[in-house]
Short mmCIF file of C-alpha atoms and ligand atoms in Angstrom, two decimals:
data_model
loop_
_atom_site.label_atom_id
_atom_site.label_comp_id
_atom_site.label_asym_id
_atom_site.label_seq_id
_atom_site.Cartn_x
_atom_site.Cartn_y
_atom_site.Cartn_z
CA MET P 1 -29.24 9.79 -4.11
CA ALA P 2 -26.53 9.30 -1.68
CA VAL P 3 -25.30 5.77 -1.61
CA SER P 4 -25.03 4.19 2.25
CA PHE P 5 -22.27 2.10 3.20
CA THR P 6 -24.50 -1.37 3.38
CA THR P 7 -25.89 -0.24 -0.25
CA TYR P 8 -21.95 -0.16 -1.51
CA LEU P 9 -21.03 -3.23 -0.37
CA PHE P 10 -24.06 -5.13 -1.88
CA SER P 11 -23.12 -3.35 -5.02
CA VAL P 12 -19.74 -4.50 -5.50
CA LYS P 13 -20.33 -7.91 -4.57
CA LYS P 14 -20.33 -8.92 -8.04
CA GLU P 15 -16.63 -7.89 -8.54
CA ILE P 16 -15.24 -8.95 -5.61
CA PRO P 17 -15.61 -12.44 -5.59
CA HIS P 18 -14.17 -13.09 -1.58
CA LEU P 19 -16.98 -10.76 -0.16
CA ASP P 20 -19.55 -12.93 0.61
CA ASP P 21 -22.97 -11.79 2.87
CA ASP P 22 -20.81 -12.47 6.02
CA LEU P 23 -18.37 -10.25 5.14
CA ILE P 24 -21.06 -7.61 4.80
CA LEU P 25 -22.60 -8.44 8.15
CA LEU P 26 -19.21 -7.92 9.26
CA LEU P 27 -18.15 -4.92 7.74
CA ASN P 28 -21.35 -3.41 8.60
CA GLU P 29 -20.98 -4.25 12.26
CA ILE P 30 -17.41 -2.80 12.26
CA ALA P 31 -19.01 0.60 10.82
CA SER P 32 -21.68 0.30 13.56
CA ALA P 33 -19.20 0.42 16.01
CA THR P 34 -17.55 3.07 14.71
CA LYS P 35 -20.60 5.14 14.60
CA GLU P 36 -21.49 4.60 18.70
CA ILE P 37 -17.87 5.05 19.03
CA SER P 38 -17.93 8.08 17.27
CA GLY P 39 -20.88 9.79 19.43
CA LYS P 40 -18.60 8.46 22.38
CA VAL P 41 -15.82 10.79 21.08
CA ARG P 42 -17.94 13.83 20.36
CA LYS P 43 -19.01 14.32 23.64
CA ALA P 44 -16.11 12.74 25.51
CA GLY P 45 -15.75 16.14 27.38
CA LEU P 46 -19.13 15.98 28.53
CA LEU P 47 -19.15 12.20 29.63
CA ASN P 48 -16.16 12.28 31.78
CA ILE P 49 -14.88 9.74 29.85
CA LEU P 50 -11.49 11.95 28.91
CA GLY P 51 -8.49 11.21 30.50
CA SER P 52 -6.17 7.85 32.25
CA ALA P 53 -7.93 4.74 32.44
CA GLY P 54 -5.29 4.44 35.29
CA LYS P 55 -3.42 1.27 33.79
CA THR P 56 -1.00 0.25 31.07
CA ASN P 57 -1.21 -1.76 28.49
CA ILE P 58 0.67 -4.76 27.47
CA GLN P 59 3.09 -2.50 25.17
CA GLY P 60 3.43 -0.43 28.49
CA GLU P 61 1.70 2.51 27.16
CA GLU P 62 -0.82 4.31 29.32
CA VAL P 63 -4.56 3.68 28.81
CA GLN P 64 -7.12 6.13 28.29
CA LYS P 65 -10.88 5.96 28.92
CA LEU P 66 -11.77 6.49 25.62
CA ASP P 67 -9.43 3.59 24.60
CA GLU P 68 -10.64 1.28 27.17
CA LEU P 69 -14.34 2.46 25.91
CA ALA P 70 -13.91 1.80 22.26
CA ASN P 71 -12.42 -1.50 22.60
CA GLU P 72 -15.30 -2.72 24.68
CA ILE P 73 -17.36 -1.19 22.30
CA LEU P 74 -16.09 -3.30 18.86
CA LEU P 75 -15.33 -6.50 20.94
CA GLU P 76 -19.02 -6.06 22.26
CA SER P 77 -20.23 -6.37 18.64
CA LEU P 78 -17.42 -8.72 17.16
CA LYS P 79 -18.68 -11.32 19.23
CA ASN P 80 -22.39 -10.87 19.03
CA CYS P 81 -22.26 -10.76 15.40
CA GLY P 82 -21.01 -14.16 15.22
CA LYS P 83 -18.69 -13.35 12.11
CA ALA P 84 -15.34 -13.08 13.93
CA SER P 85 -13.59 -16.30 14.37
CA GLN P 86 -10.28 -14.29 16.28
CA VAL P 87 -10.40 -10.85 17.51
CA ALA P 88 -6.45 -8.54 18.26
CA SER P 89 -6.71 -5.63 19.50
CA GLU P 90 -3.89 -3.13 20.52
CA GLU P 91 -5.71 -3.03 23.60
CA LEU P 92 -5.45 -6.82 24.39
CA GLU P 93 -2.62 -9.30 25.34
CA GLU P 94 -3.75 -12.19 23.58
CA CYS P 95 -5.79 -13.07 20.52
CA ILE P 96 -9.39 -13.47 21.66
CA VAL P 97 -10.29 -17.03 19.50
CA PHE P 98 -14.01 -17.66 18.92
CA SER P 99 -13.81 -20.33 16.05
CA ASP P 100 -11.44 -22.03 14.17
CA SER P 101 -12.47 -20.36 10.89
CA GLY P 102 -14.30 -17.78 9.72
CA TYR P 103 -13.12 -14.19 9.66
CA ALA P 104 -9.80 -12.91 11.71
CA VAL P 105 -10.25 -9.19 12.70
CA ALA P 106 -7.19 -7.04 14.01
CA PHE P 107 -7.75 -3.70 15.07
CA ASP P 108 -6.29 -0.61 16.98
CA PRO P 109 -10.00 0.85 18.51
CA LEU P 110 -8.59 4.75 19.58
CA ASP P 111 -5.15 5.67 17.22
CA GLY P 112 -3.73 8.55 18.25
CA SER P 113 -4.39 8.24 21.89
CA SER P 114 -2.07 10.91 23.03
CA ASN P 115 -4.40 13.12 20.91
CA ILE P 116 -7.69 12.19 22.48
CA ASP P 117 -7.76 14.91 25.63
CA VAL P 118 -7.22 17.61 23.33
CA ASN P 119 -9.73 17.60 20.47
CA ILE P 120 -7.85 16.42 17.70
CA SER P 121 -8.33 13.92 15.29
CA ILE P 122 -8.33 10.16 16.11
CA GLY P 123 -9.21 7.12 14.83
CA THR P 124 -9.87 3.70 14.93
CA ILE P 125 -7.73 0.93 12.46
CA PHE P 126 -8.88 -2.88 11.20
CA SER P 127 -7.61 -5.42 9.50
CA ILE P 128 -9.31 -8.38 8.50
CA HIS P 129 -8.04 -11.76 7.44
CA LYS P 130 -9.40 -15.51 6.70
CA ASP P 131 -9.14 -17.37 9.58
CA SER P 132 -5.92 -15.87 11.38
CA VAL P 133 -4.76 -12.43 12.13
CA LYS P 134 -0.57 -13.94 11.79
CA LYS P 135 -1.06 -13.92 7.87
CA PRO P 136 0.79 -11.03 5.38
CA GLY P 137 -0.96 -7.88 5.05
CA LYS P 138 -1.21 -8.51 0.77
CA GLU P 139 -3.90 -11.30 2.63
CA GLN P 140 -6.10 -8.71 3.47
CA LEU P 141 -9.84 -9.15 2.81
CA ALA P 142 -10.51 -5.56 4.00
CA ALA P 143 -8.58 -2.68 5.51
CA GLY P 144 -9.45 0.42 6.32
CA TYR P 145 -9.89 3.02 9.32
CA VAL P 146 -12.31 5.48 10.74
CA ILE P 147 -11.24 9.16 11.57
CA TYR P 148 -12.96 10.91 13.86
CA GLY P 149 -11.84 14.37 12.68
CA PRO P 150 -14.03 17.52 11.75
CA SER P 151 -16.23 15.46 10.47
CA THR P 152 -16.73 11.05 10.66
CA MET P 153 -14.92 9.27 7.61
CA LEU P 154 -14.68 5.37 7.01
CA VAL P 155 -12.00 4.78 4.62
CA MET P 156 -11.58 1.60 3.15
CA SER P 157 -10.11 -1.04 0.86
CA LEU P 158 -11.73 -4.53 -0.87
CA GLY P 159 -8.10 -5.10 -2.65
CA LYS P 160 -10.26 -2.87 -5.21
CA GLY P 161 -9.11 0.57 -4.77
CA VAL P 162 -9.70 2.81 -1.97
CA VAL P 163 -13.18 4.47 -1.34
CA GLY P 164 -14.48 6.57 1.36
CA PHE P 165 -17.86 7.81 3.39
CA THR P 166 -18.74 10.20 5.34
CA LEU P 167 -21.10 10.00 8.64
CA ASP P 168 -24.39 12.04 7.90
CA ILE P 169 -25.06 12.90 11.55
CA GLU P 170 -28.95 13.47 10.40
CA SER P 171 -29.57 10.13 9.07
CA GLY P 172 -26.99 8.50 11.16
CA ASN P 173 -25.79 6.30 7.63
CA PHE P 174 -22.03 6.42 6.07
CA LEU P 175 -22.44 7.29 2.87
CA LEU P 176 -20.33 7.00 0.13
CA SER P 177 -18.51 10.48 -0.64
CA HIS P 178 -15.62 9.60 -2.02
CA PRO P 179 -15.68 6.69 -5.03
CA GLU P 180 -12.26 6.59 -5.78
CA ILE P 181 -9.23 7.35 -3.49
CA LYS P 182 -5.69 7.95 -5.56
CA LEU P 183 -2.64 9.08 -3.90
CA PRO P 184 -1.07 11.53 -5.81
CA GLU P 185 1.88 10.26 -7.77
CA LYS P 186 4.16 13.32 -5.63
CA GLY P 187 3.07 15.65 -3.25
CA LYS P 188 4.55 18.28 -1.16
CA ILE P 189 4.38 17.13 2.48
CA TYR P 190 6.40 14.79 4.23
CA SER P 191 5.48 13.42 8.12
CA ILE P 192 7.63 12.15 10.59
CA ASN P 193 8.78 13.77 14.32
CA GLU P 194 11.92 14.93 13.55
CA ALA P 195 12.10 15.79 17.25
CA ASN P 196 13.64 12.39 17.01
CA LYS P 197 15.99 12.88 14.27
CA ASP P 198 19.49 12.73 16.61
CA LYS P 199 17.82 8.82 17.59
CA TRP P 200 17.66 7.61 13.99
CA THR P 201 19.49 4.77 13.06
CA ASN P 202 19.74 5.53 9.25
CA GLU P 203 22.06 8.30 8.28
CA GLY P 204 20.58 8.31 5.00
CA LEU P 205 16.46 9.58 6.36
CA LYS P 206 18.39 12.05 7.84
CA LYS P 207 19.64 13.37 4.89
CA PHE P 208 16.51 12.65 2.89
CA THR P 209 14.82 15.20 5.41
CA GLU P 210 17.38 17.95 4.47
CA TYR P 211 16.85 17.16 0.70
CA LEU P 212 12.77 17.99 0.95
CA LYS P 213 13.54 20.93 2.45
CA GLU P 214 15.99 22.19 -0.08
CA GLU P 215 13.16 21.11 -2.49
CA LYS P 216 10.62 23.31 -0.53
CA TYR P 217 8.49 20.35 0.99
CA THR P 218 7.06 21.52 4.53
CA LEU P 219 6.25 19.44 7.66
CA ARG P 220 2.80 18.54 8.56
CA TYR P 221 2.86 15.86 11.77
CA VAL P 222 -0.54 15.38 13.83
CA GLY P 223 1.01 12.38 15.90
CA SER P 224 -1.96 10.23 14.97
CA MET P 225 -1.21 7.48 12.40
CA VAL P 226 -5.07 8.02 11.34
CA ALA P 227 -4.72 11.86 10.59
CA ASP P 228 -1.04 11.54 9.07
CA VAL P 229 -2.11 8.91 7.01
CA HIS P 230 -5.63 10.26 6.00
CA ARG P 231 -3.60 13.48 4.78
CA THR P 232 -0.94 11.16 3.23
CA LEU P 233 -3.67 9.70 1.05
CA PHE P 234 -5.50 12.83 -0.08
CA LYS P 235 -2.57 14.75 -0.78
CA GLY P 236 0.37 12.56 -1.49
CA GLY P 237 3.60 13.17 0.09
CA ILE P 238 5.53 10.24 2.56
CA PHE P 239 4.72 9.09 6.38
CA ILE P 240 7.33 7.91 8.14
CA TYR P 241 7.87 6.36 11.53
CA PRO P 242 11.95 4.61 11.59
CA ALA P 243 13.60 3.09 13.59
CA ASP P 244 16.11 4.58 16.20
CA LYS P 245 18.07 4.17 19.08
CA LYS P 246 15.25 3.44 21.52
CA ASN P 247 12.38 1.98 19.61
CA THR P 248 14.73 -0.64 17.03
CA ASN P 249 12.43 -1.39 15.06
CA GLY P 250 9.91 1.52 14.98
CA LYS P 251 7.25 2.36 17.20
CA LEU P 252 4.03 1.29 14.72
CA ARG P 253 2.47 -2.27 15.36
CA LEU P 254 2.22 -4.55 12.12
CA LEU P 255 -0.96 -6.00 12.53
CA TYR P 256 -3.49 -3.23 13.11
CA GLU P 257 -1.53 -0.18 12.33
CA ALA P 258 1.26 -0.71 9.20
CA SER P 259 -0.41 -3.63 7.61
CA PRO P 260 -3.70 -2.14 6.88
CA MET P 261 -2.49 1.32 6.27
CA SER P 262 -0.13 -0.07 3.68
CA PHE P 263 -2.87 -1.80 2.54
CA LEU P 264 -4.74 1.23 1.45
CA ILE P 265 -1.42 3.08 0.30
CA GLU P 266 -1.11 0.99 -1.97
CA GLN P 267 -4.28 0.33 -3.20
CA ALA P 268 -4.11 4.33 -3.86
CA GLY P 269 -1.55 3.69 -6.34
CA GLY P 270 1.68 3.97 -3.36
CA ILE P 271 4.31 2.07 -1.50
CA GLY P 272 4.54 0.86 1.75
CA THR P 273 7.76 -0.74 3.18
CA THR P 274 10.14 -0.75 6.29
CA GLY P 275 12.88 0.98 4.23
CA LYS P 276 14.36 -3.12 3.85
CA GLU P 277 11.09 -5.08 2.95
CA ARG P 278 7.49 -4.51 1.24
CA ILE P 279 5.06 -4.31 4.42
CA LEU P 280 2.48 -6.59 2.94
CA ASP P 281 4.91 -9.52 2.57
CA ILE P 282 6.08 -9.29 6.16
CA VAL P 283 5.22 -12.64 7.57
CA PRO P 284 3.76 -11.66 11.30
CA GLN P 285 5.63 -13.45 14.30
CA SER P 286 4.00 -12.15 16.87
CA LEU P 287 1.04 -10.08 18.11
CA HIS P 288 1.98 -6.73 18.54
CA GLN P 289 4.89 -6.61 16.26
CA ARG P 290 6.62 -3.22 15.83
CA VAL P 291 7.88 -2.43 12.36
CA PRO P 292 9.39 1.12 10.63
CA VAL P 293 6.84 2.34 8.66
CA ILE P 294 7.55 4.68 5.45
CA ILE P 295 4.47 5.06 3.48
CA GLY P 296 2.99 7.19 1.14
CA SER P 297 3.66 8.79 -2.53
CA LYS P 298 5.51 6.43 -4.99
CA TRP P 299 7.82 9.38 -6.14
CA GLU P 300 9.07 10.45 -2.61
CA VAL P 301 9.42 6.75 -0.70
CA GLU P 302 11.67 5.63 -4.11
CA LYS P 303 13.47 8.89 -3.11
CA CYS P 304 13.76 8.24 0.50
CA LEU P 305 14.50 4.44 -0.16
CA GLU P 306 17.23 5.99 -2.13
CA PHE P 307 19.00 8.26 0.14
CA MET P 308 18.27 5.07 3.06
CA LYS P 309 20.76 2.84 0.91
CA GLU P 310 23.41 5.45 0.34
CA GLU P 311 23.87 5.33 4.47
P1 LIG L 1 -0.63 7.21 19.80
O1 LIG L 1 0.73 7.23 20.86
O2 LIG L 1 -0.62 8.68 20.76
O3 LIG L 1 -1.31 6.19 20.45
O4 LIG L 1 0.31 4.42 17.39
C1 LIG L 1 0.31 5.03 18.29
C2 LIG L 1 0.95 7.00 17.77
O5 LIG L 1 -0.06 7.60 18.54
C3 LIG L 1 0.18 6.79 16.37
O6 LIG L 1 -0.79 7.35 16.36
C4 LIG L 1 1.25 8.29 15.74
O7 LIG L 1 1.39 8.13 14.73
C5 LIG L 1 2.30 7.73 17.12
O8 LIG L 1 2.14 6.94 17.92
C6 LIG L 1 3.12 9.15 17.24
O9 LIG L 1 4.26 8.69 17.88
P2 LIG L 1 5.18 9.75 18.66
O10 LIG L 1 4.78 11.00 19.45
O11 LIG L 1 6.54 9.31 19.37
O12 LIG L 1 6.04 10.78 17.26
#
């Protein structure tokens, strides 16, 4: 019999001391919200919810209608469940504070916005801390993402490995499909927006991608972080969004992109670094802080760091 998300959470409660009933409720709430988002994503072309919402967010990026909808769905369910003390979202300038203590949730409601209108995989990313979102990633109690791809999958870590659930459309349940996701030590794929190469600020990184080509690696870049990290988790290799002349700290946000994804990658046996420090050690300075991201299999990330140092 397939194990549902809720049954799984109760079954691992004994092994994970911080997994109390409130956290289980909160995680269930996030899972339910993403099921609703998944439903909207699947019918987007029929519901007149594709395209731009006609405004820009705090980061100056164009907000898509589906970004807005996903944000509303998550906010509403986190507010109603009463277990979230504060909530930070890519789409909100400030953190919403419900109470002084409890679970602090940071999320990117719909990552990979530029892929929404073209029916390519997008996702929701979440990160949960105790009391405040502005804590280093290594203190995350849970982190994960939901990928809206050919199937909808929820991939999560509670700090004891990485597990994956697949949404069964018939029953409407996330069912345990990948009990132990382990990152291969070495892969064959690198993932980076190579069109920006001339703008990269680290010369060693340019040499690293040339080296990977000589080593017969192949390039895969979806442009949705969730999809690119999902592939990296299963197939190994490396995903990079580096600093460049335009984005001196890279493009990806620490709280709801780099940190939860690094948590998953490390929990699956890989490495997550900015090139200078471990992503999970960074103490956040601001809500929408950006950091360079180099994550993936141990072998490739260590090799990348060697090249970057030689600059
Ligand atoms: P998007 O702007 O489409 O929302 O977080 C932003 C993000 O997508 C990531 O999902 C993705 O990895 C990255 O930006 C892609 O950026 P580039 O188009 O600059 O390569």
